[in-house]
mmCIF file of N, CA and C in Angstrom:
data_model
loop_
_atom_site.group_PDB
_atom_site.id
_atom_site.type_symbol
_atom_site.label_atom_id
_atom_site.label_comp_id
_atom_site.label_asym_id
_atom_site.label_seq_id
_atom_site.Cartn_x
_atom_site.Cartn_y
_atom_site.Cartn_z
ATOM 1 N N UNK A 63 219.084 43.711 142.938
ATOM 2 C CA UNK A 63 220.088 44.117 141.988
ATOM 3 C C UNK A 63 220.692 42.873 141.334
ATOM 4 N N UNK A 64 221.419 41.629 141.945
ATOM 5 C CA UNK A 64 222.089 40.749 141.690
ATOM 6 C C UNK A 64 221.031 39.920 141.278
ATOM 7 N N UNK A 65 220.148 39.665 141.836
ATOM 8 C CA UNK A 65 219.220 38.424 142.191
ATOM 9 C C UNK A 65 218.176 38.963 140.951
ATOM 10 N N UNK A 66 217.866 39.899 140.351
ATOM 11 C CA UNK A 66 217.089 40.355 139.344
ATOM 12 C C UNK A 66 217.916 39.842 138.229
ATOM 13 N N UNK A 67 219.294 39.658 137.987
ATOM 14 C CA UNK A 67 220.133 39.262 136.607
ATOM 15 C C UNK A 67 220.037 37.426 136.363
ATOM 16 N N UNK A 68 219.650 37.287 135.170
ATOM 17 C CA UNK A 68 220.064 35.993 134.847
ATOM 18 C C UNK A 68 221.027 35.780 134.644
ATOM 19 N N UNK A 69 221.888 35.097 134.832
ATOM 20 C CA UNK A 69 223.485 34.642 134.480
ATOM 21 C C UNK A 69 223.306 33.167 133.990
ATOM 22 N N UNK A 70 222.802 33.334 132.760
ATOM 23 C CA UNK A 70 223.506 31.770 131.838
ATOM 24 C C UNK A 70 224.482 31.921 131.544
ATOM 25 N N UNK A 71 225.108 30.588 131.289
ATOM 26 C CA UNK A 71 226.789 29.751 131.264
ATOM 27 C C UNK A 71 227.155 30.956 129.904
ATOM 28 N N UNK A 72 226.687 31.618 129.046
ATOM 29 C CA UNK A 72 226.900 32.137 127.893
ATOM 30 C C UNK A 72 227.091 33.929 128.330
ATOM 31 N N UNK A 73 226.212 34.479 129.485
ATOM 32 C CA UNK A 73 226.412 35.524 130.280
ATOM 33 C C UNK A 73 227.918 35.425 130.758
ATOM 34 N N UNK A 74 227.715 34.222 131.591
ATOM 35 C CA UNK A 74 228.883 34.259 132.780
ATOM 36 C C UNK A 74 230.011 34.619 132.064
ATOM 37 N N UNK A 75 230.015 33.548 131.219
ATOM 38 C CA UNK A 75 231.642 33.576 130.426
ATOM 39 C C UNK A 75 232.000 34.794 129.318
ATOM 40 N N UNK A 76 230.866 35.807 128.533
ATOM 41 C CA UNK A 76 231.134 37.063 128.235
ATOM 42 C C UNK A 76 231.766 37.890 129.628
ATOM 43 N N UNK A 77 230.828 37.820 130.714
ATOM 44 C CA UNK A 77 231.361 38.567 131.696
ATOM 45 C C UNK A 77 232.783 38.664 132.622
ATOM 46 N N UNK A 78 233.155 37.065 132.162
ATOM 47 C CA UNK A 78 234.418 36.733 132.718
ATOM 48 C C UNK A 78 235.238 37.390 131.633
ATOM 49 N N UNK A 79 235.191 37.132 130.844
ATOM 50 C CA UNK A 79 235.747 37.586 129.159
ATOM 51 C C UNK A 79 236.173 38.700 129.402
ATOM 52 N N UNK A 80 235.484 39.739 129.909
ATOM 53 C CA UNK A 80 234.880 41.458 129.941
ATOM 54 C C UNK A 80 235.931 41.720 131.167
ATOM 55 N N UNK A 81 235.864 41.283 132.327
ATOM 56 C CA UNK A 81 236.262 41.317 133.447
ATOM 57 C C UNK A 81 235.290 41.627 134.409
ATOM 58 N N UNK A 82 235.644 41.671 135.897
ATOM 59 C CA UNK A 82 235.008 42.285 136.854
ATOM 60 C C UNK A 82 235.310 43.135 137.790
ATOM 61 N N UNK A 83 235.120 45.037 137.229
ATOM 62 C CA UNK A 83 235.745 45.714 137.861
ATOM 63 C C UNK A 83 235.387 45.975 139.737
ATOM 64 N N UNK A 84 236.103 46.145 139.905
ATOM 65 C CA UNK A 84 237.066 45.846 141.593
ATOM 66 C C UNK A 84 235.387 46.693 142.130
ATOM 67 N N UNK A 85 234.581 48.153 141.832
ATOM 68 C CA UNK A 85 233.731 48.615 142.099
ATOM 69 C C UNK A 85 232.459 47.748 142.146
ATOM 70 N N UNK A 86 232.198 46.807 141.682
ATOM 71 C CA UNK A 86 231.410 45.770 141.302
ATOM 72 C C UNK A 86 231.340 44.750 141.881
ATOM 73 N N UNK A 87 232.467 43.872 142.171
ATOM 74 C CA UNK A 87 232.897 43.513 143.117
ATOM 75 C C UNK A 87 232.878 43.732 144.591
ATOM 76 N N UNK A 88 232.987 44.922 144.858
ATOM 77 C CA UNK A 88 232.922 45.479 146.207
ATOM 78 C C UNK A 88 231.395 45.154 147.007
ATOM 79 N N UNK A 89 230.959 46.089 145.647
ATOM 80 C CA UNK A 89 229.362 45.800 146.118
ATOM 81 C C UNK A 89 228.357 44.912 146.004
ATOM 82 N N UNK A 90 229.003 43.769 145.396
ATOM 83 C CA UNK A 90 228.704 42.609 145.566
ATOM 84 C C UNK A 90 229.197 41.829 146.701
ATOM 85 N N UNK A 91 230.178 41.580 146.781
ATOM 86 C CA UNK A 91 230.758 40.768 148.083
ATOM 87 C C UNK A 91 231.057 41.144 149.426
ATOM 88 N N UNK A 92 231.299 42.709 149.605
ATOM 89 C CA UNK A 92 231.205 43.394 150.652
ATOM 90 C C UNK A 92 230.029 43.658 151.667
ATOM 91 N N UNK A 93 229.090 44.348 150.088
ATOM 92 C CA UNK A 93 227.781 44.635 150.511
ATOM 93 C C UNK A 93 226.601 43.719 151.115
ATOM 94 N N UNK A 94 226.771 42.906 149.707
ATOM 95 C CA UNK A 94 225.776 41.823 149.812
ATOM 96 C C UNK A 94 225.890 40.752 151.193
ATOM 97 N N UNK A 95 227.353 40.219 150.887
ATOM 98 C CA UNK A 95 228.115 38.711 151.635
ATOM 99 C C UNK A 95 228.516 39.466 152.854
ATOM 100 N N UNK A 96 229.148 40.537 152.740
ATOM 101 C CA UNK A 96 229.484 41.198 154.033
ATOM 102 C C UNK A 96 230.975 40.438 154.312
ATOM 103 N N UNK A 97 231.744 39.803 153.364
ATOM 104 C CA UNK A 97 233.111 39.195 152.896
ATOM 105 C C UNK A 97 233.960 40.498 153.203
ATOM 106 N N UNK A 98 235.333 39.980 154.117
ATOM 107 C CA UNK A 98 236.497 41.028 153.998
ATOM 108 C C UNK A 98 237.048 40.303 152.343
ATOM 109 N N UNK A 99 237.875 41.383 152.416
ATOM 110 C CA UNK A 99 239.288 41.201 151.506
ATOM 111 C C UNK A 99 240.163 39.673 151.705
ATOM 112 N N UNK A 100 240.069 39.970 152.587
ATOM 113 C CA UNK A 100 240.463 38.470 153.513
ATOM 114 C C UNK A 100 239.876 36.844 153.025
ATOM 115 N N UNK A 101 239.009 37.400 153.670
ATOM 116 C CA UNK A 101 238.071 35.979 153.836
ATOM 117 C C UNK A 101 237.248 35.823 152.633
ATOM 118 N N UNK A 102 237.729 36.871 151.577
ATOM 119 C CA UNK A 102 236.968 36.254 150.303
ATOM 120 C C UNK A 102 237.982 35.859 149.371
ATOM 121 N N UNK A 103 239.274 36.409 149.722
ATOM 122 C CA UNK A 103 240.489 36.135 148.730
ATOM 123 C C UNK A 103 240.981 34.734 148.916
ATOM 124 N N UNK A 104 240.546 33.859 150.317
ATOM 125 C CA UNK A 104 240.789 32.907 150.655
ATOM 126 C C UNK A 104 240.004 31.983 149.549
ATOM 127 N N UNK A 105 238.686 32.240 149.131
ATOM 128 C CA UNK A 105 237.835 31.078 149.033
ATOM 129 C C UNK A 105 237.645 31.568 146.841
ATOM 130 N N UNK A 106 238.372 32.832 146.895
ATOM 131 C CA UNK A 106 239.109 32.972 145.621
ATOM 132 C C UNK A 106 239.960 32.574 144.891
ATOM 133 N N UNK A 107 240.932 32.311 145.930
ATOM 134 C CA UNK A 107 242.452 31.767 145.307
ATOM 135 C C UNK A 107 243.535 32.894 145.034
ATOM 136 N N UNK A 108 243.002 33.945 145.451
ATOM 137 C CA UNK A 108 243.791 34.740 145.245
ATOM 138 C C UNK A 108 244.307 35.916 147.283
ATOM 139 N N UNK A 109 245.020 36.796 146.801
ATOM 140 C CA UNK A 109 245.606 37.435 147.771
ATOM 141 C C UNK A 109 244.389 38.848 148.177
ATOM 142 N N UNK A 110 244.348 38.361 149.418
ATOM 143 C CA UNK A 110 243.968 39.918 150.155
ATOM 144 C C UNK A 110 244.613 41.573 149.705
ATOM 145 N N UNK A 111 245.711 41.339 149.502
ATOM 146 C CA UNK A 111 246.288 42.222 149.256
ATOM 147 C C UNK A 111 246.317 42.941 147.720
ATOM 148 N N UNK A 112 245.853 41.501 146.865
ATOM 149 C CA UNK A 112 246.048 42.044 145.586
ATOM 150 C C UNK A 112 244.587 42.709 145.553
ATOM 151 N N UNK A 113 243.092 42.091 146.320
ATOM 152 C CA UNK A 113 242.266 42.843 146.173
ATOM 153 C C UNK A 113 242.163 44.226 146.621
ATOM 154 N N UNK A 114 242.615 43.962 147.573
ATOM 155 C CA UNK A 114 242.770 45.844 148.419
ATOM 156 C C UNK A 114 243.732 46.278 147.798
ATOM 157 N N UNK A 115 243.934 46.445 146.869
ATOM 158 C CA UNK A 115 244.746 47.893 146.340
ATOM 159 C C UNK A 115 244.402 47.706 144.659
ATOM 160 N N UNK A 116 243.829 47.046 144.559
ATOM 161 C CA UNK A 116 243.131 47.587 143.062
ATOM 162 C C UNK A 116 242.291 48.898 143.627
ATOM 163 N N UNK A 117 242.043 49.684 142.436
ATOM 164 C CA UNK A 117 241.343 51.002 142.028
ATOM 165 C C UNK A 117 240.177 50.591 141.433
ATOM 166 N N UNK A 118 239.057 51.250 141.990
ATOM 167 C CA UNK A 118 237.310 51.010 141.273
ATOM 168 C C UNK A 118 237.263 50.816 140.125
ATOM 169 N N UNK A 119 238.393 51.150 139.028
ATOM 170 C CA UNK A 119 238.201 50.843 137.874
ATOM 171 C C UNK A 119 238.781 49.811 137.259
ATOM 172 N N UNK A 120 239.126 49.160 138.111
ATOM 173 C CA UNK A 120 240.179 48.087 137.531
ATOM 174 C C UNK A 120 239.577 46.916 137.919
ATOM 175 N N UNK A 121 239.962 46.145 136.866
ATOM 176 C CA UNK A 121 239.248 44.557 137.094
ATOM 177 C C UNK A 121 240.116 43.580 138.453
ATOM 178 N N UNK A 122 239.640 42.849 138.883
ATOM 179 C CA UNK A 122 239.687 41.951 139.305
ATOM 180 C C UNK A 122 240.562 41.110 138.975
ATOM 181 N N UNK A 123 241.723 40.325 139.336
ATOM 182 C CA UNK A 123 241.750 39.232 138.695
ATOM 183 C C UNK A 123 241.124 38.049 138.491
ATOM 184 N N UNK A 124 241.913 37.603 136.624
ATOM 185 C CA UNK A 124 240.976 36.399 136.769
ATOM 186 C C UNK A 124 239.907 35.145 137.783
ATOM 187 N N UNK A 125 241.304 34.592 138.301
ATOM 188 C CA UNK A 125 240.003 33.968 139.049
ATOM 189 C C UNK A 125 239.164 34.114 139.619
ATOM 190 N N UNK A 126 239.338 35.288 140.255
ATOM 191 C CA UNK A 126 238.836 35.983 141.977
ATOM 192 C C UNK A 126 237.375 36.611 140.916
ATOM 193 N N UNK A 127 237.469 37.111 139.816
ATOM 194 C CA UNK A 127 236.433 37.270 139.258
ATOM 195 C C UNK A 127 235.469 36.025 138.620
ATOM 196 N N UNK A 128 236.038 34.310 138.194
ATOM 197 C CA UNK A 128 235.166 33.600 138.087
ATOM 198 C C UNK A 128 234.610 33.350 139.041
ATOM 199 N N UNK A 129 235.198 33.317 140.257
ATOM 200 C CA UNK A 129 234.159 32.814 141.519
ATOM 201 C C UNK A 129 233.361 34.079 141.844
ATOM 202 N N UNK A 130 233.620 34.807 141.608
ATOM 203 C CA UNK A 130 232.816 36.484 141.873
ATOM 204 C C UNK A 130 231.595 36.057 141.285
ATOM 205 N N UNK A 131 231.758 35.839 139.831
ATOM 206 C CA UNK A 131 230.761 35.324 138.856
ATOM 207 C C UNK A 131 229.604 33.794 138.791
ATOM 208 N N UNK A 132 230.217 33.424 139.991
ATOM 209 C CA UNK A 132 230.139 31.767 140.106
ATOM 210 C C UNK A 132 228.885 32.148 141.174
ATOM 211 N N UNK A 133 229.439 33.102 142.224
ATOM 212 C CA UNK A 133 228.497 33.408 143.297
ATOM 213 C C UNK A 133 227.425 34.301 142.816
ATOM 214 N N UNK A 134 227.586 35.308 142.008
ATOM 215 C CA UNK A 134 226.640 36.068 141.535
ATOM 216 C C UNK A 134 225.453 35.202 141.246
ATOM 217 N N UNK A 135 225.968 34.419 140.122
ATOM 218 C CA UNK A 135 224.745 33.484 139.631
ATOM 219 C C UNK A 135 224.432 32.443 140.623
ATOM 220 N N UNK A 136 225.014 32.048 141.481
ATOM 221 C CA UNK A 136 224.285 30.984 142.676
ATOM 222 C C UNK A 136 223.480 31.878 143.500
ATOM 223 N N UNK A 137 223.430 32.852 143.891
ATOM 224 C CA UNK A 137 222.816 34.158 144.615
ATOM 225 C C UNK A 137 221.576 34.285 144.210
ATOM 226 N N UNK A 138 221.828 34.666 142.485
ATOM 227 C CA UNK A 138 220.675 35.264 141.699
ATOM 228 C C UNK A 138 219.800 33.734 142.077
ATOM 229 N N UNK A 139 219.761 32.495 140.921
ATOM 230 C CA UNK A 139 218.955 31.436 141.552
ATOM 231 C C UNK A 139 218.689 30.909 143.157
ATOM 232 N N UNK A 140 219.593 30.713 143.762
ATOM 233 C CA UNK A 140 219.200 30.711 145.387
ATOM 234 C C UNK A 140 218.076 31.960 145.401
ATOM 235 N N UNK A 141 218.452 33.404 145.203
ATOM 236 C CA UNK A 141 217.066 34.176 145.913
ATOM 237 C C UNK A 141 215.993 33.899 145.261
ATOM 238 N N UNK A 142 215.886 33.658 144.003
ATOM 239 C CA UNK A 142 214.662 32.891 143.433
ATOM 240 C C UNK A 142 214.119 31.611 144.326
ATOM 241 N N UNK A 143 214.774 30.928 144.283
ATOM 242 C CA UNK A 143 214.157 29.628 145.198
ATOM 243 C C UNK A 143 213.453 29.948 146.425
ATOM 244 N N UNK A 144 214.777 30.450 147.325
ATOM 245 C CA UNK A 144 214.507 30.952 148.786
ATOM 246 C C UNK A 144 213.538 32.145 149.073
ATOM 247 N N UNK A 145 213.067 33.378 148.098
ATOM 248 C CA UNK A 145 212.198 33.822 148.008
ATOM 249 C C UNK A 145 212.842 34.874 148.587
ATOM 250 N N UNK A 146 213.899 34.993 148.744
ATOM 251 C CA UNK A 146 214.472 36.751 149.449
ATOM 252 C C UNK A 146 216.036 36.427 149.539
ATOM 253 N N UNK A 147 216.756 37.823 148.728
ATOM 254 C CA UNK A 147 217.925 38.024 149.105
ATOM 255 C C UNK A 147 219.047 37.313 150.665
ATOM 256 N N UNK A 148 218.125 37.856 151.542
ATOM 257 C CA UNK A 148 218.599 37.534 153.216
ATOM 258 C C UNK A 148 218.719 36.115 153.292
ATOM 259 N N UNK A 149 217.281 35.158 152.959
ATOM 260 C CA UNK A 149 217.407 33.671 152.652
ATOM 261 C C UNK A 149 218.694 32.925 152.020
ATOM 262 N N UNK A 150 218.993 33.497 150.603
ATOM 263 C CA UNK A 150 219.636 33.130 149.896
ATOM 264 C C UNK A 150 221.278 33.450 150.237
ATOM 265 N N UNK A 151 221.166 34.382 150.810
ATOM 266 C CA UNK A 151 222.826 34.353 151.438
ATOM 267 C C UNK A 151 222.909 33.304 152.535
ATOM 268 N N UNK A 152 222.002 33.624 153.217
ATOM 269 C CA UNK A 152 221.991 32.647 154.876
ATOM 270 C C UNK A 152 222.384 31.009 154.030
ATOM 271 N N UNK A 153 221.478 30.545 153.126
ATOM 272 C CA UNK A 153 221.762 28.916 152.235
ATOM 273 C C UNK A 153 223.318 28.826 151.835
ATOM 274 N N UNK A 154 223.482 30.305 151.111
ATOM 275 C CA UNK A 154 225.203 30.061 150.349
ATOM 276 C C UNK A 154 225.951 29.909 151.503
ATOM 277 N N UNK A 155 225.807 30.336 152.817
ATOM 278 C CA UNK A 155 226.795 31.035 153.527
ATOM 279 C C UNK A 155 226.599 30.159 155.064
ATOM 280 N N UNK A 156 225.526 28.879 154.529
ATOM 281 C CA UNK A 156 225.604 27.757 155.854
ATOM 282 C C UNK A 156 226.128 26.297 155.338
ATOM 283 N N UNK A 157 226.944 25.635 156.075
ATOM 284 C CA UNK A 157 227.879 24.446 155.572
ATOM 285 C C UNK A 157 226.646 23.270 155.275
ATOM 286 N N UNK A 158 226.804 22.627 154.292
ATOM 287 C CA UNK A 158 225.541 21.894 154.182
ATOM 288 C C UNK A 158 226.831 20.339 153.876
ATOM 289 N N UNK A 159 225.445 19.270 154.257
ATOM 290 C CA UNK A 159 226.215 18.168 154.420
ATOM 291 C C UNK A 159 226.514 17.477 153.031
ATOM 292 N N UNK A 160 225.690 17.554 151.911
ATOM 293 C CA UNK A 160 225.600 17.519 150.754
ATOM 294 C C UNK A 160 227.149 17.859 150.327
ATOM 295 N N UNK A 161 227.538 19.060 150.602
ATOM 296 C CA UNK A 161 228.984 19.502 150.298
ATOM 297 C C UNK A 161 230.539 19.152 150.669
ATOM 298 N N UNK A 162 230.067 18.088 151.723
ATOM 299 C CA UNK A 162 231.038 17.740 152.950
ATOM 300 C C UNK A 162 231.058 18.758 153.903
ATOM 301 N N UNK A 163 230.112 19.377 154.516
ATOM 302 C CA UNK A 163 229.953 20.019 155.453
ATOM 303 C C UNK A 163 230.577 21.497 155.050
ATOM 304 N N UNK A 164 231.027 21.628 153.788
ATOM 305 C CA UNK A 164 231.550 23.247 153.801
ATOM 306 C C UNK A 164 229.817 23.789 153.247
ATOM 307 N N UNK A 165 230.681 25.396 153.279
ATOM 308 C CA UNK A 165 229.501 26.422 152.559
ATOM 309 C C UNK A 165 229.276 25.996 151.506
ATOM 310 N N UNK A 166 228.132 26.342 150.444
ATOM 311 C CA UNK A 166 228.189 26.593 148.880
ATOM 312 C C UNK A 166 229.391 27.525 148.188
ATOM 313 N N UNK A 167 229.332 28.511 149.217
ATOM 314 C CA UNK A 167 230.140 29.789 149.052
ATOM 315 C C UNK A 167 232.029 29.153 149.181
ATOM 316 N N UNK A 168 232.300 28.521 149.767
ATOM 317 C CA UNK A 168 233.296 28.140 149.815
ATOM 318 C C UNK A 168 233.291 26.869 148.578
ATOM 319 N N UNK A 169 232.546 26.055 148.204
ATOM 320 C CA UNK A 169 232.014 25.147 146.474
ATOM 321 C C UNK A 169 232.489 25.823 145.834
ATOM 322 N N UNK A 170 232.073 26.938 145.384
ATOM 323 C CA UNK A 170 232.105 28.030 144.308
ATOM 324 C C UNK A 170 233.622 27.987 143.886
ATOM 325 N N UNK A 171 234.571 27.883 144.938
ATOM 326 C CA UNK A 171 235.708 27.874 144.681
ATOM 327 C C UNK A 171 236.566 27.080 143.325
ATOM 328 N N UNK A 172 235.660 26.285 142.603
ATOM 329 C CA UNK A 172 236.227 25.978 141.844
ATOM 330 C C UNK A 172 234.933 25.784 140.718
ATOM 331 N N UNK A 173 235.048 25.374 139.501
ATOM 332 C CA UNK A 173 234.258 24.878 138.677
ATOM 333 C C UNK A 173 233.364 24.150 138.915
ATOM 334 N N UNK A 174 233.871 22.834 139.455
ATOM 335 C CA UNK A 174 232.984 21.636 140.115
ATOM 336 C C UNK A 174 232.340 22.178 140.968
ATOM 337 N N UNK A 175 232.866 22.752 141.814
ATOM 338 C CA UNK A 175 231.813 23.017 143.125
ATOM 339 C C UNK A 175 230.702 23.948 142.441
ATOM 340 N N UNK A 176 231.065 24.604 141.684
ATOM 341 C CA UNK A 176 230.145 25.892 141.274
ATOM 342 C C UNK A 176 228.842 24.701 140.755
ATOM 343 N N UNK A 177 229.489 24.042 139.692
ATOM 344 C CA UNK A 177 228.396 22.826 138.789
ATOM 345 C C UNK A 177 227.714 22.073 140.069
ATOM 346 N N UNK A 178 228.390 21.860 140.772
ATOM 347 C CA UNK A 178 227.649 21.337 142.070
ATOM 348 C C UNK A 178 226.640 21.973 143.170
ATOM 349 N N UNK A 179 226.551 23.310 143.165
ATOM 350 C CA UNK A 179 225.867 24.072 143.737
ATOM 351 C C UNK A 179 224.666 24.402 143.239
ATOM 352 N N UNK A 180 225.161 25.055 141.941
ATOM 353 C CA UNK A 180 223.766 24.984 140.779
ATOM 354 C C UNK A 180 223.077 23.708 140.708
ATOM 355 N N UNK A 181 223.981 22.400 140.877
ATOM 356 C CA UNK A 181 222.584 21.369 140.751
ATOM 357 C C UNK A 181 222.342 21.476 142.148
ATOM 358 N N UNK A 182 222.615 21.196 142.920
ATOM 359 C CA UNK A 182 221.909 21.403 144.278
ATOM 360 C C UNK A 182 220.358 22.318 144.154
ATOM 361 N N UNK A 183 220.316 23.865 143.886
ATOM 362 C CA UNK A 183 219.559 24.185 143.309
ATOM 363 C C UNK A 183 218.749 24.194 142.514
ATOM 364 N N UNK A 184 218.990 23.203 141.779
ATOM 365 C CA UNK A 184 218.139 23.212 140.531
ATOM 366 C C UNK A 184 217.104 21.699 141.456
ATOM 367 N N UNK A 185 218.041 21.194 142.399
ATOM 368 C CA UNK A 185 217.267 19.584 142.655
ATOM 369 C C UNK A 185 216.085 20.637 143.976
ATOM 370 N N UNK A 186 216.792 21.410 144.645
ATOM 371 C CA UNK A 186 215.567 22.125 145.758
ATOM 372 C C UNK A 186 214.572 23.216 144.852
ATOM 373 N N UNK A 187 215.108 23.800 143.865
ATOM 374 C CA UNK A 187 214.082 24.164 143.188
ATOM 375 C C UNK A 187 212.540 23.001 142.859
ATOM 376 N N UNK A 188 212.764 21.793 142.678
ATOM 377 C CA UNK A 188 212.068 20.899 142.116
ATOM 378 C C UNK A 188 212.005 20.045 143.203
ATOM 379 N N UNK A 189 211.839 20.191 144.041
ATOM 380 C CA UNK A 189 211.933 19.426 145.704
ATOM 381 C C UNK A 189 212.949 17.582 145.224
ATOM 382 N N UNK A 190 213.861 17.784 144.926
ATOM 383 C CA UNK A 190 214.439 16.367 145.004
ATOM 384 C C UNK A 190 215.671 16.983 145.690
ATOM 385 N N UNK A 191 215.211 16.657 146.836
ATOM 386 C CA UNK A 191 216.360 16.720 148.311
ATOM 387 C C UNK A 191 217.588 15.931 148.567
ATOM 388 N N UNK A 192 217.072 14.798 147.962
ATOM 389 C CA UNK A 192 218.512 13.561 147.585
ATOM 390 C C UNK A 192 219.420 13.848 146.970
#
């Protein structure tokens, strides 16, 4: 589902534009990441609380939806690389030393990290490990 979408920088940012309703969300980060409310609002910037009580139809807030968007598209390329969904979470979702020992998934948290993850990917796509 996720990993079938391309998300170029020109996607992402219509989609941020658009918003990301809370239903979408769910089943992305719940489903997929297996993320509480909690432990994803942490690495969002935003509140547990403000996610759990939005309604399926309602967007997200801003930020909590760029990193929503940040991970989508590190997901989609990671399962390309890694060759399966399961792979590609296990990579986002293990602390690599490259990062200072955090997740990708916890990177994402900001712009840089996001730009930093994608090149990470783009250098193991093309085997330059350095």
């Amino acid at each position: 589902m996720y990993a079938e979408r391309t998300y170029t920088p020109i996607k992402c940012r219509t989609l941020a534009l658009k918003g990301v309703p809370k239903n979408e969300y769910n089943s992305f980060v719940h489903e997929i990441f297996n993320f509480t409310d909690k432990e994803f609002a942490v690495i969002a910037g935003t509140s547990a609380r403000t996610l759990s009580r939005l309604k399926s139809n309602q967007n997200i807030p801003p930020q909590a939806a760029e990193v929503t968007i940040s991970l989508m598209r590190a997901y989609s390329k990671a399962s390309e690389i890694f060759g399966s969904q399961e792979n590609a979470v296990k990579w986002l979702k293990t602390p690599n030393s490259v990062l200072g020992n955090i997740t990708p998934v916890q990177a994402l948290s900001s712009r840089f990290g996001a730009e930093e993850v994608m090149d990470m990917l783009g250098r193991i796509e093309y085997g330059v490990y350095s």
